Short mmCIF file of C-alpha atoms in Angstrom, two decimals:
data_model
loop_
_atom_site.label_atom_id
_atom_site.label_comp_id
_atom_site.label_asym_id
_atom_site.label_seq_id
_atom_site.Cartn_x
_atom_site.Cartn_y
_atom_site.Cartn_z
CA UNK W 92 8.25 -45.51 -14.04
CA UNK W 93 6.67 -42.61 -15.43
CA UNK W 94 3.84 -42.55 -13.59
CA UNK W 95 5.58 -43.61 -10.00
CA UNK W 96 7.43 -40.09 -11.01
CA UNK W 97 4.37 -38.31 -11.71
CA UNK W 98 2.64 -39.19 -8.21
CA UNK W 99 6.24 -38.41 -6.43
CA UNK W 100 5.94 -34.77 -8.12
CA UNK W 101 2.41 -34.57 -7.11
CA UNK W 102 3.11 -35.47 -3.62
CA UNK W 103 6.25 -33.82 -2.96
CA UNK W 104 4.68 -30.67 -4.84
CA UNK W 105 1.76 -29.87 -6.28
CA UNK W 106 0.04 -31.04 -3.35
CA UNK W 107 1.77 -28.99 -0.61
CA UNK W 108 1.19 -26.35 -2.83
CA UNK W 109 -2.14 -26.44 -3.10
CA UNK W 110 -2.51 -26.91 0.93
CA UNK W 111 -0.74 -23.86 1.29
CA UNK W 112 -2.51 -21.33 -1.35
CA UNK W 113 -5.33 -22.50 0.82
CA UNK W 114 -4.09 -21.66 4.07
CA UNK W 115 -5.55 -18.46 5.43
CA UNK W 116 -2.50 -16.82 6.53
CA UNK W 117 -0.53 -17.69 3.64
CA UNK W 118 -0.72 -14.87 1.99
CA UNK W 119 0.44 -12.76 4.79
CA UNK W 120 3.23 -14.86 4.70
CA UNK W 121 3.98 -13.91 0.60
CA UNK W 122 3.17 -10.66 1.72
CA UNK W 123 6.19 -10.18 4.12
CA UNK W 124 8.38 -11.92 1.61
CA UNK W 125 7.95 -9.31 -0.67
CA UNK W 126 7.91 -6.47 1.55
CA UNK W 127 11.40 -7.81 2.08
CA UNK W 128 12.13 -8.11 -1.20
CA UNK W 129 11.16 -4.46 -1.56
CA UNK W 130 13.04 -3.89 1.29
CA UNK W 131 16.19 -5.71 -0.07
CA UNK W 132 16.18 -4.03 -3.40
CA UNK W 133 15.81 -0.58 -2.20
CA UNK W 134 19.00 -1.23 0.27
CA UNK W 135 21.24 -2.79 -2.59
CA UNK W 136 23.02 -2.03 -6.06
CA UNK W 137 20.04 -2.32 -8.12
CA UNK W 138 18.31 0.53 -6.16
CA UNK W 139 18.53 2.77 -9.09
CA UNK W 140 17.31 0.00 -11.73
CA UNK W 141 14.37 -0.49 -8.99
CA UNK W 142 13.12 2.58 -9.02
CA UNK W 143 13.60 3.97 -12.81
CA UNK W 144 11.66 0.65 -13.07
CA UNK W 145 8.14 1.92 -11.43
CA UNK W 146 8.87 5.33 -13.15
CA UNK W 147 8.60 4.11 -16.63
CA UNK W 148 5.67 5.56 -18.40
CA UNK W 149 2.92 3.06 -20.02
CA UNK W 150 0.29 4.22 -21.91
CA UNK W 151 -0.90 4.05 -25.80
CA UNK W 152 -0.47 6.93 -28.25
CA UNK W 153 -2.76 8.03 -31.65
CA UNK W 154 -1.97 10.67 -34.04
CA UNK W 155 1.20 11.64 -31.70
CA UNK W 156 -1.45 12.16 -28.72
CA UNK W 157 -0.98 10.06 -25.38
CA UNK W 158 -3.36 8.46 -23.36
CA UNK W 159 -3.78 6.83 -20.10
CA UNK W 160 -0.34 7.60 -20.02
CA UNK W 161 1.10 6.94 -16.68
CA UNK W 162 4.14 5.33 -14.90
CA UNK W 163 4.22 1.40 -13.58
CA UNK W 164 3.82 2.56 -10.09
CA UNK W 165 1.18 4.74 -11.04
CA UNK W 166 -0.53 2.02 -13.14
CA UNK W 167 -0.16 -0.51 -9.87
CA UNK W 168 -1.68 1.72 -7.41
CA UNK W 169 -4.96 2.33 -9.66
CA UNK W 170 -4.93 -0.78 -11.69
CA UNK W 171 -4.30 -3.48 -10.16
CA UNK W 172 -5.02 -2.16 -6.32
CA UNK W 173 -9.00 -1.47 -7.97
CA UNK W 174 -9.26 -5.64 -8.14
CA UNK W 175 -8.02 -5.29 -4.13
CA UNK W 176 -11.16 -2.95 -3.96
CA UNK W 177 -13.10 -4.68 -5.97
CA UNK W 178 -12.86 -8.07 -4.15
CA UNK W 179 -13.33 -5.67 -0.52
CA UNK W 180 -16.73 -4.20 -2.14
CA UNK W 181 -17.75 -8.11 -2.89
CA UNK W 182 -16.82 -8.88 0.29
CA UNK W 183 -19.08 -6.13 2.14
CA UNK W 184 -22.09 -6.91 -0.06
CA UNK W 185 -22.10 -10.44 0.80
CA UNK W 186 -21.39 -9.51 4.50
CA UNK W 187 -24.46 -7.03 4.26
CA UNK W 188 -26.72 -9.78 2.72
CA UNK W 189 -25.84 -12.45 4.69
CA UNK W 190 -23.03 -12.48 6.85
CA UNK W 191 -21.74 -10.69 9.73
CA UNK W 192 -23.01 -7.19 8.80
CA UNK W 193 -26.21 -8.17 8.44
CA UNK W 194 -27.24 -8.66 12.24
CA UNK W 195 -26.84 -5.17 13.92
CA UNK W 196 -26.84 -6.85 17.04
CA UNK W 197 -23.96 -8.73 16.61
CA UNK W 198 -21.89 -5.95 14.56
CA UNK W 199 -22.34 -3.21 17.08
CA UNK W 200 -19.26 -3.71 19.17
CA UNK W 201 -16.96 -4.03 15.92
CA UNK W 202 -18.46 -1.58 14.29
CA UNK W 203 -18.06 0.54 17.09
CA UNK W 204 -14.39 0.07 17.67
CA UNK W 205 -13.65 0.13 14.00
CA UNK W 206 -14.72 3.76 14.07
CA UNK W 207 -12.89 4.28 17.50
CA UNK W 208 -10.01 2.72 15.87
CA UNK W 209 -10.06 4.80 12.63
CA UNK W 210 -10.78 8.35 14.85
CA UNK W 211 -8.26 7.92 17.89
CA UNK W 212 -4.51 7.35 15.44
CA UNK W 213 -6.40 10.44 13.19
CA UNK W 214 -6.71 12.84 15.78
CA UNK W 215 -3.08 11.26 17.84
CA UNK W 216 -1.49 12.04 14.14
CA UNK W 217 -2.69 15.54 13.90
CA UNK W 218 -1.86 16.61 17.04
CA UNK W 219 1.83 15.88 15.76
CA UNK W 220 0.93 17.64 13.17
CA UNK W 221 -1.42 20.40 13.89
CA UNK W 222 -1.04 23.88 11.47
CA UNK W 223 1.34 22.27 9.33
CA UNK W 224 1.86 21.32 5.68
CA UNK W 225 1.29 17.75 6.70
CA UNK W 226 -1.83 17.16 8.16
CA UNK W 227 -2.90 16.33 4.77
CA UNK W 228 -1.46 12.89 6.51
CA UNK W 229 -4.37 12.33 8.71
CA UNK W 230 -5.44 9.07 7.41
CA UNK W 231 -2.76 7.39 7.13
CA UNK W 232 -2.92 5.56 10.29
CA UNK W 233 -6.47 4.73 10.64
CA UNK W 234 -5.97 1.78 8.14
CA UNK W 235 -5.75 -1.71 9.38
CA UNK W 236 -3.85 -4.50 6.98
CA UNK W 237 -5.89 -7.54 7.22
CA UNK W 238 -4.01 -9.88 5.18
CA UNK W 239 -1.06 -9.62 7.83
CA UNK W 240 -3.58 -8.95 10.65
CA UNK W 241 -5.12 -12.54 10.17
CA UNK W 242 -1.62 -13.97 9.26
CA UNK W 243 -0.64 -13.09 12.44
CA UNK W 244 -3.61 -14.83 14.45
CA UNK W 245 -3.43 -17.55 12.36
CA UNK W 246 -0.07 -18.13 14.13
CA UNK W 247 -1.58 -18.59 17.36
CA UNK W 248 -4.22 -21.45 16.20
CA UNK W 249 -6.57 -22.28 19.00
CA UNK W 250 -5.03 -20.23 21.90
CA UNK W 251 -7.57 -18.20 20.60
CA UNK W 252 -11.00 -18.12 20.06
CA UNK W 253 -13.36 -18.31 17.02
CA UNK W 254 -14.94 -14.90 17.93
CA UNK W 255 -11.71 -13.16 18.21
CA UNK W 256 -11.07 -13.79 14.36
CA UNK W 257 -14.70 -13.12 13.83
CA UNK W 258 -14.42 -9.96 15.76
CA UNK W 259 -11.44 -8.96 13.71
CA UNK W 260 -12.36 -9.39 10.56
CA UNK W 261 -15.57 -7.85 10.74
CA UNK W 262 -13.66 -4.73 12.35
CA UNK W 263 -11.12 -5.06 9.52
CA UNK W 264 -14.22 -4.65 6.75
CA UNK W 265 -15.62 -1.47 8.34
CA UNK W 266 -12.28 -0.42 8.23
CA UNK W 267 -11.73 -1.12 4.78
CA UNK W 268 -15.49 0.88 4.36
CA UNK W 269 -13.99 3.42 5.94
CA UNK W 270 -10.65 4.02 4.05
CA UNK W 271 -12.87 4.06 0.58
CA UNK W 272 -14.80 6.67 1.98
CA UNK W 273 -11.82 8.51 3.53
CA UNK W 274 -10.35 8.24 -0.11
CA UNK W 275 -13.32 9.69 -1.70
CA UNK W 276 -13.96 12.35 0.61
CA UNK W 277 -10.17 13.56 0.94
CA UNK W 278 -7.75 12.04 -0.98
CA UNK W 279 -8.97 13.48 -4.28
CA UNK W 280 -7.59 16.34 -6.61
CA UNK W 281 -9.31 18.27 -9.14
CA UNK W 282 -12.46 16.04 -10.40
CA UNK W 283 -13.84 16.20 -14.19
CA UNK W 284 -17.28 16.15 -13.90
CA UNK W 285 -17.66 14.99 -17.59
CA UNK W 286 -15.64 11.87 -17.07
CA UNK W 287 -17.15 11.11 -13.47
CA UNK W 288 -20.73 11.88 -15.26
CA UNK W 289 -20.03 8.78 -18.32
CA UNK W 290 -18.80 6.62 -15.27
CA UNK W 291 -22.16 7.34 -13.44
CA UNK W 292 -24.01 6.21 -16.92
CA UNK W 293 -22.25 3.37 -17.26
CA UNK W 294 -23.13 2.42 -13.42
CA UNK W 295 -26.41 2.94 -14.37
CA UNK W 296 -26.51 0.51 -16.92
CA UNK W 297 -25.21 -2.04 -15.16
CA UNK W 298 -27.71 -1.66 -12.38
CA UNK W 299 -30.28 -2.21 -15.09
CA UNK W 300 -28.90 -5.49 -16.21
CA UNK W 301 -28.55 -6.52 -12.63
CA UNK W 302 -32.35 -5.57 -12.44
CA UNK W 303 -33.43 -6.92 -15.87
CA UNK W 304 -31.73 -9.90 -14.60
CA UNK W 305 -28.48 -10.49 -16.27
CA UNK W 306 -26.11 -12.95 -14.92
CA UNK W 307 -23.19 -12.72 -17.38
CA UNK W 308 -19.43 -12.23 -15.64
CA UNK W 309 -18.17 -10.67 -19.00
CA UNK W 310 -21.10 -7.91 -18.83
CA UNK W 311 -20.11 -6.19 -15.44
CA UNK W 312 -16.44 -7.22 -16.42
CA UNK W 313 -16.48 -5.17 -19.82
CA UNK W 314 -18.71 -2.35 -18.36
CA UNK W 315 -16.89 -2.58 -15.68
CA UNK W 316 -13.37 -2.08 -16.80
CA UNK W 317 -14.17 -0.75 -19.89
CA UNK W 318 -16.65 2.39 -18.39
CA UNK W 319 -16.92 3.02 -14.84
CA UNK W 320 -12.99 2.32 -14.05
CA UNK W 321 -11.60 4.33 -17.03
CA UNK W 322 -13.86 7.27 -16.30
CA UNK W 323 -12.81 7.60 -12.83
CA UNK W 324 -9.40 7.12 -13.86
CA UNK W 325 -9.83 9.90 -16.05
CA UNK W 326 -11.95 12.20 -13.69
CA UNK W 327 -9.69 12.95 -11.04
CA UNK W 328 -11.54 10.57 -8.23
CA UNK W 329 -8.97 7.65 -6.76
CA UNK W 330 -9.98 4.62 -9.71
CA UNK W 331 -10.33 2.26 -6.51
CA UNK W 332 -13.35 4.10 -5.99
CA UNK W 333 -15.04 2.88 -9.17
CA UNK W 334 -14.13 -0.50 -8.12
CA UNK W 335 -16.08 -0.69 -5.05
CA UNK W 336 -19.08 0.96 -6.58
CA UNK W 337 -19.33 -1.22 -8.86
CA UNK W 338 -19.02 -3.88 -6.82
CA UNK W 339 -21.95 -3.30 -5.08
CA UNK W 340 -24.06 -3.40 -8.72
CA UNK W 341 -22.93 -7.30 -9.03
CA UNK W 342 -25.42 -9.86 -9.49
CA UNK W 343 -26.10 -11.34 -5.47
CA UNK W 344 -28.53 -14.15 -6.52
CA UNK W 345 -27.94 -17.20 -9.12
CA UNK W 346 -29.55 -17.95 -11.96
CA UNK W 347 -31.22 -20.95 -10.97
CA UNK W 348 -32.46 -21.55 -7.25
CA UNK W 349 -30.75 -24.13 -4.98
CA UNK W 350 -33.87 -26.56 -5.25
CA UNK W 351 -33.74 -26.78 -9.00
CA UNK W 352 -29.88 -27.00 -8.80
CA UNK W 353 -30.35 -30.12 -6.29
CA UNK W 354 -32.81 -31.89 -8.80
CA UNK W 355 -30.78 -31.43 -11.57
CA UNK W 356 -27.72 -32.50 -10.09
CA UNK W 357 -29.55 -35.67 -8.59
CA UNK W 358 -30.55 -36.32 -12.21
CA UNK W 359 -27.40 -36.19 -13.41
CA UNK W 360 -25.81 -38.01 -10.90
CA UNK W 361 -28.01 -40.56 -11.55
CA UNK W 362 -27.49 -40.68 -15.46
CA UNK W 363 -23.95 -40.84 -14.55
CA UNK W 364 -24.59 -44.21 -12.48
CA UNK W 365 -25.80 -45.88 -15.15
CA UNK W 366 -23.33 -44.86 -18.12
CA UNK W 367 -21.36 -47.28 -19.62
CA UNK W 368 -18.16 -47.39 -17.23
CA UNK W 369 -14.83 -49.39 -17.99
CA UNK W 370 -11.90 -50.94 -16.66
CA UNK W 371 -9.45 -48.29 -17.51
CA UNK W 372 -8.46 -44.73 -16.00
CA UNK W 373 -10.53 -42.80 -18.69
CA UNK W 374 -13.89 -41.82 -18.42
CA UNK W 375 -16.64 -42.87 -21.34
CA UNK W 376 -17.47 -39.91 -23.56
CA UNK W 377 -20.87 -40.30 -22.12
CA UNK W 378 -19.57 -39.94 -18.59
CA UNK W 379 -17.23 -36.61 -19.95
CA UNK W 380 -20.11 -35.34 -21.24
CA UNK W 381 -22.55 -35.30 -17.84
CA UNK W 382 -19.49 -34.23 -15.89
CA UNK W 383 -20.02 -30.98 -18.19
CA UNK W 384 -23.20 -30.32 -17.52
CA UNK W 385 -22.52 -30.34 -14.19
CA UNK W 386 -20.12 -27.75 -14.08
CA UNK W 387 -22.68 -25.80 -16.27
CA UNK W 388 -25.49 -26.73 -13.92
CA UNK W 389 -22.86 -25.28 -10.90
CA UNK W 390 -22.08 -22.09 -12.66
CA UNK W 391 -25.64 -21.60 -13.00
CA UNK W 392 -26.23 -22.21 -8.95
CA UNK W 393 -23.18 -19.63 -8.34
CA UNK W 394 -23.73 -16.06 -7.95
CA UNK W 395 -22.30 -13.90 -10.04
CA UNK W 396 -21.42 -11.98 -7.02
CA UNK W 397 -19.48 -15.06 -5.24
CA UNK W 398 -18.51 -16.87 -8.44
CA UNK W 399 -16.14 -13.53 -8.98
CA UNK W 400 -15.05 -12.94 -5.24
CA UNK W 401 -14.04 -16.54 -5.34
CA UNK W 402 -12.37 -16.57 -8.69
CA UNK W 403 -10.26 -13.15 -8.18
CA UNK W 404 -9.35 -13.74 -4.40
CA UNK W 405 -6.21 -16.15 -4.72
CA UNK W 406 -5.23 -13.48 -7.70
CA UNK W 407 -5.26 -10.53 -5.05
CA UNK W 408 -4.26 -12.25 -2.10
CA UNK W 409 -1.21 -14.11 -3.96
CA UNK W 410 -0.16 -11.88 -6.85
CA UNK W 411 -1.93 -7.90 -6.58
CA UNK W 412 -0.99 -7.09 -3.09
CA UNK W 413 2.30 -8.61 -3.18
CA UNK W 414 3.27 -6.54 -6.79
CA UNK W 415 1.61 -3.81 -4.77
CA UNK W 416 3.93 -4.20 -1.59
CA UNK W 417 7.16 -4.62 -4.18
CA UNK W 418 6.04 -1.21 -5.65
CA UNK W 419 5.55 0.68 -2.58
CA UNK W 420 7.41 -0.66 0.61
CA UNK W 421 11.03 -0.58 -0.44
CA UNK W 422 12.40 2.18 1.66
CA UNK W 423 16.48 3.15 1.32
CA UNK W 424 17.89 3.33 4.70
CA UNK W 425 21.41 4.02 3.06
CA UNK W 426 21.38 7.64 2.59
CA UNK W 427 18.87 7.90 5.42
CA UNK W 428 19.60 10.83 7.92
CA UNK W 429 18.04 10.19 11.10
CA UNK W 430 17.90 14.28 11.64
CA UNK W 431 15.58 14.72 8.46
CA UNK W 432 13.72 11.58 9.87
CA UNK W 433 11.51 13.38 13.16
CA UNK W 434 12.32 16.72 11.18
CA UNK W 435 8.72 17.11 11.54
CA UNK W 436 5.93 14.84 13.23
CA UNK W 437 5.00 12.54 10.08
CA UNK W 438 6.67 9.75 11.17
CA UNK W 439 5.98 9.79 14.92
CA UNK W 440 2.40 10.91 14.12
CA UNK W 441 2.12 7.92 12.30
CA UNK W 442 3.62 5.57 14.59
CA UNK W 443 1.84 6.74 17.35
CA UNK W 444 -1.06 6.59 15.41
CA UNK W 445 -0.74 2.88 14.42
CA UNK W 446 0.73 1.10 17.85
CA UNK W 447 -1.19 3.66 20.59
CA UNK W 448 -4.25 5.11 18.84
CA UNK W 449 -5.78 1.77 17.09
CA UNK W 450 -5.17 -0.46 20.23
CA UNK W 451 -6.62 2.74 22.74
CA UNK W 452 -9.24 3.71 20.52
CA UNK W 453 -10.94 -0.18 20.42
CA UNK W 454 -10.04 -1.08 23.87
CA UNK W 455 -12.22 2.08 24.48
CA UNK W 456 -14.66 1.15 22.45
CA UNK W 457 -15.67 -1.92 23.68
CA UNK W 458 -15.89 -0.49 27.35
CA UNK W 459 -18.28 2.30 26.42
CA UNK W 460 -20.43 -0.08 24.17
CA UNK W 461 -20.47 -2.85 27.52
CA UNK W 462 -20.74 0.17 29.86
CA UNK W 463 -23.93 1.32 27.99
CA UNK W 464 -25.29 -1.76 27.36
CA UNK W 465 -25.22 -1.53 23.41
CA UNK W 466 -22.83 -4.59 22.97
CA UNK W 467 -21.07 -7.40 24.79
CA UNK W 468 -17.49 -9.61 24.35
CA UNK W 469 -18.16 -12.95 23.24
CA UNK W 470 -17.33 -16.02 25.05
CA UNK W 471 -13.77 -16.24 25.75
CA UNK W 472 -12.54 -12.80 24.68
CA UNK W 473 -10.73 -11.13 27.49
CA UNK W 474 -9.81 -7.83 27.91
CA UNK W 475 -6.31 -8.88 27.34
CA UNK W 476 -7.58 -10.20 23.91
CA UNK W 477 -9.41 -7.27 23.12
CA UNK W 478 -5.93 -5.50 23.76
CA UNK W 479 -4.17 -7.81 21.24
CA UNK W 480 -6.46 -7.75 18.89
CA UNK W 481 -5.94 -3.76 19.34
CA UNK W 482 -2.51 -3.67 18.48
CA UNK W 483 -2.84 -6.35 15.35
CA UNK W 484 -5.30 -3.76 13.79
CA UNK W 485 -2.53 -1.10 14.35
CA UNK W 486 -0.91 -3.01 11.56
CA UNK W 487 -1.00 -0.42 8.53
CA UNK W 488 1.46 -1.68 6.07
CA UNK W 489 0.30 -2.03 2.98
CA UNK W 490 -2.78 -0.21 3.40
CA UNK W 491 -1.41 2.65 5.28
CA UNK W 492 1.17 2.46 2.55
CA UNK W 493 -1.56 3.30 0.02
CA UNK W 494 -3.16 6.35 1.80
CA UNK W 495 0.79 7.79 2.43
CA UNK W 496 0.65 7.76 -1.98
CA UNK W 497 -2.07 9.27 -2.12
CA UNK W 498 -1.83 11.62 0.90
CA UNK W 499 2.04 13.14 -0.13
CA UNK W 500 3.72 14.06 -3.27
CA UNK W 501 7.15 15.00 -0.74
CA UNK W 502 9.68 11.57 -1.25
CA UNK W 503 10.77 13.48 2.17
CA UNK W 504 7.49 12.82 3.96
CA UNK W 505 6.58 9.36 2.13
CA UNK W 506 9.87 8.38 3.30
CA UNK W 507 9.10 9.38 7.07
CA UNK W 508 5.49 8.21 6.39
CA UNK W 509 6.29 4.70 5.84
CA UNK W 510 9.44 4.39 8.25
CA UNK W 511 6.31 4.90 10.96
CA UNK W 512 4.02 2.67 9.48
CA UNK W 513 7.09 -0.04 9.08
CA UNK W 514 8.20 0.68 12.95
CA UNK W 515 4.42 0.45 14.02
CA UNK W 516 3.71 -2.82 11.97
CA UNK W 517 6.70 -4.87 13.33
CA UNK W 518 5.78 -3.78 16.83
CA UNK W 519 2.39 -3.81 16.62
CA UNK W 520 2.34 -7.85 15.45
CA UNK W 521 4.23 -8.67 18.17
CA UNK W 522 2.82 -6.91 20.91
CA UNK W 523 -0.43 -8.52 19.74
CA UNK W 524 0.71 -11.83 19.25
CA UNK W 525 2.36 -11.83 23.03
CA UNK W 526 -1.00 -10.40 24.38
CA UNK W 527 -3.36 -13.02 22.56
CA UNK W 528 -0.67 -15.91 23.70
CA UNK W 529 -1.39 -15.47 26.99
CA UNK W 530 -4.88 -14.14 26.66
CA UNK W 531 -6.72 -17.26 26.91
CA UNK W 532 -4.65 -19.80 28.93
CA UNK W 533 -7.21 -20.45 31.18
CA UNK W 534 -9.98 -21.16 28.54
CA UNK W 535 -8.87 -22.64 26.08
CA UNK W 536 -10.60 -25.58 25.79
CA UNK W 537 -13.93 -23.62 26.38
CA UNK W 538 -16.24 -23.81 23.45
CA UNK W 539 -16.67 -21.06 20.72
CA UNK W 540 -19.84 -19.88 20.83
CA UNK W 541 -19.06 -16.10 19.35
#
């Protein structure tokens, strides 16, 4: 009986589970729940509890002197939105090594329309805002949310094509580039050089031990944490910068090479063959013990690099951006006064930005690239797709969300700020999702070959 009601509860839930955590656009799909969360508690009674919530100060005190003393929201948007950026600076060293951003060929067009993309909503959002105390706002629309970006095409299954999602993505990692560059450049206040000097040192020494050949997770992790991010933290440069850098210091090869990893796990295959077996569920202690030694030997074939992109992923995707989105998105439309609202052009800028600039910017992109010769649509990507995959890229939210705290200390302007970027998201999704339903009705059986 007991066991009848353990397989029921595996199949009725752990299972389904499972499948969905998997599922690529599932974590768009937490995403928007808790963007309406945000949404819901901002608009109700517990507004006030909500937001005395994310300004209560955590931090640790000695000798009656505080330190790293900062509020919840403050603590989200550095803290835990550096393992976002540290999982995007993974991402673009693998892609560099071996992936999409590897081939120049094949990355020009993206490339190419990810910096049309990020230039055309910049300049549309400061001529809204030219010669005024909020062009500081600039970047706030040149940031493209990927997680709802690919939730959205994963709606449409195969009405469209491989190479559209390829194409995507890839733009949506130059754009991600992009932004931590952006943040670097611009987005940062008064910088101690002491702090940003011991962060630099401790960067250093973990490009040694990625040199001298050191493997171990918990080195980068403690150096990691423990040096480079608290530095920057402490120097006055956005901590997610720390996180990307180093990033790009992890470990890209494993410890033992993939032939050695396929004899040894032939061996032990082998060994596990001939063990004593038995008639019951439970393994021999022989048979426990190889099984071991192959997760060892499997660690061992892992990058560092990969072993940690893959660990921390479902832990961003399902539980850092979500927090993040609770912490940022909620918005109070019950006080709202529509006059304050286009008061000035932050929220149109924005808007504009997002839903013309990004879609106008890579449509434009990939014309000049084909009309010059320097790139070329894959099979099965129309122009219409290329203009619905525009306007999913226009898709700021979270991201855009980001920039908008670091870009105004004004609630007034943050407010207007993410009213556009809300406005521009909703519309942008499904202006893209009509144009890449109908995009490929005639070919839609046609093979991928992007």
């Amino acid at each position: 009986m007991r066991q009848q009601y353990q397989k029921e509860l595996e199949n009725r839930l752990v299972i389904p589970t499972l499948q969905f955590l998997h599922r690529e656009h599932s974590s768009g799909i937490v995403l928007g729940i808790f963007v309406l969360l945000a949404l819901v508690l901002a608009n109700s009674p517990l507004r006030d509890t909500y937001t005395h919530f994310l300004e209560h100060h955590f931090g640790f005190s000695i000798n009656g002197q505080n330190y790293l003393d900062f509020s919840l929201e403050h603590w989200i948007n550095d803290g835990l939105m550096s393992m976002f950026f540290f999982v995007v600076g993974l991402e673009l060293k693998r892609e560099f090594i071996g992936g999409e951003l590897r081939d120049l060929r094949k990355i020009t067009l993206p490339v190419v329309s990810a910096l049309c993309g990020m230039l055309f909503p910049a300049v549309i959002y400061l001529i809204f805002n030219a010669a005024t105390p909020t062009t500081h706002g600039w970047g706030i629309p040149m940031a493209t949310d990927i997680a709802f970006a690919l939730a959205v095409l994963q709606l449409l299954g195969n009405r469209v094509p491989v190479s559209a999602k390829v194409f995507l993505t890839t733009l949506a990692i130059v754009d991600d580039l992009g932004s931590v560059v952006i943040i670097a450049l611009f987005y940062t206040t008064e910088i101690s050089f002491a702090s940003l000097a011991i962060g630099f040192v401790v960067l250093a020494v973990m490009l040694v031990g990625n040199r001298l050949g050191v493997k171990s997770v918990w080195f980068y992790g403690v150096l990691g944490i423990g040096g480079v991010w608290v530095a920057f933290l402490t120097s006055g440069i956005h901590a997610t910068i720390s996180a990307v850098l180093a990033a790009m210091v992890i470990p890209a090869d494993a410890r033992i090479p993939e032939a050695a990893f396929l004899a040894r796990i032939k061996k032990l295959t082998r060994q596990f063959e001939n063990a004593a077996s038995n008639d019951v569920r439970t393994l021999e202690p022989e048979q426990v013990e190889i099984l071991a030694r192959v997760q060892v030997e499997s660690a061992k074939a892992t990058p560092p690099l990969q072993r940690l992109e893959h660990g921390l992923h479902p832990f961003v995707a399902f539980v850092v951006m979500p927090i993040f989105a609770l912490a940022n998105t909620g918005v109070s439309f019950v006080d709202l006064d529509f006059g304050m609202l286009f008061s000035n052009g932050v929220a149109i800028g924005v808007m504009t930005g997002l839903l013309v600039g990004k879609p106008v910017g890579i449509v434009f992109a990939v014309w000049i690239c084909e009309r010059l010769g320097i790139g070329k649509r894959s099979r099965g990507i129309t122009w219409r797709s290329i203009i619905g995959l525009g306007f999913l890229a226009g898709i700021g939210f979270t991201m855009s969300m980001f920039v908008t705290m670091l870009a105004f200390t004004s609630p007034e302007h943050a407010i207007q700020s993410k009213i556009g970027i809300f406005a521009a998201s909703i519309m942008g999704g499904i202006v893209g999702y009509m144009c890449l339903r109908k995009s490929n009705r005639g070919i839609k059986k046609a093979p991928n070959r992007g």
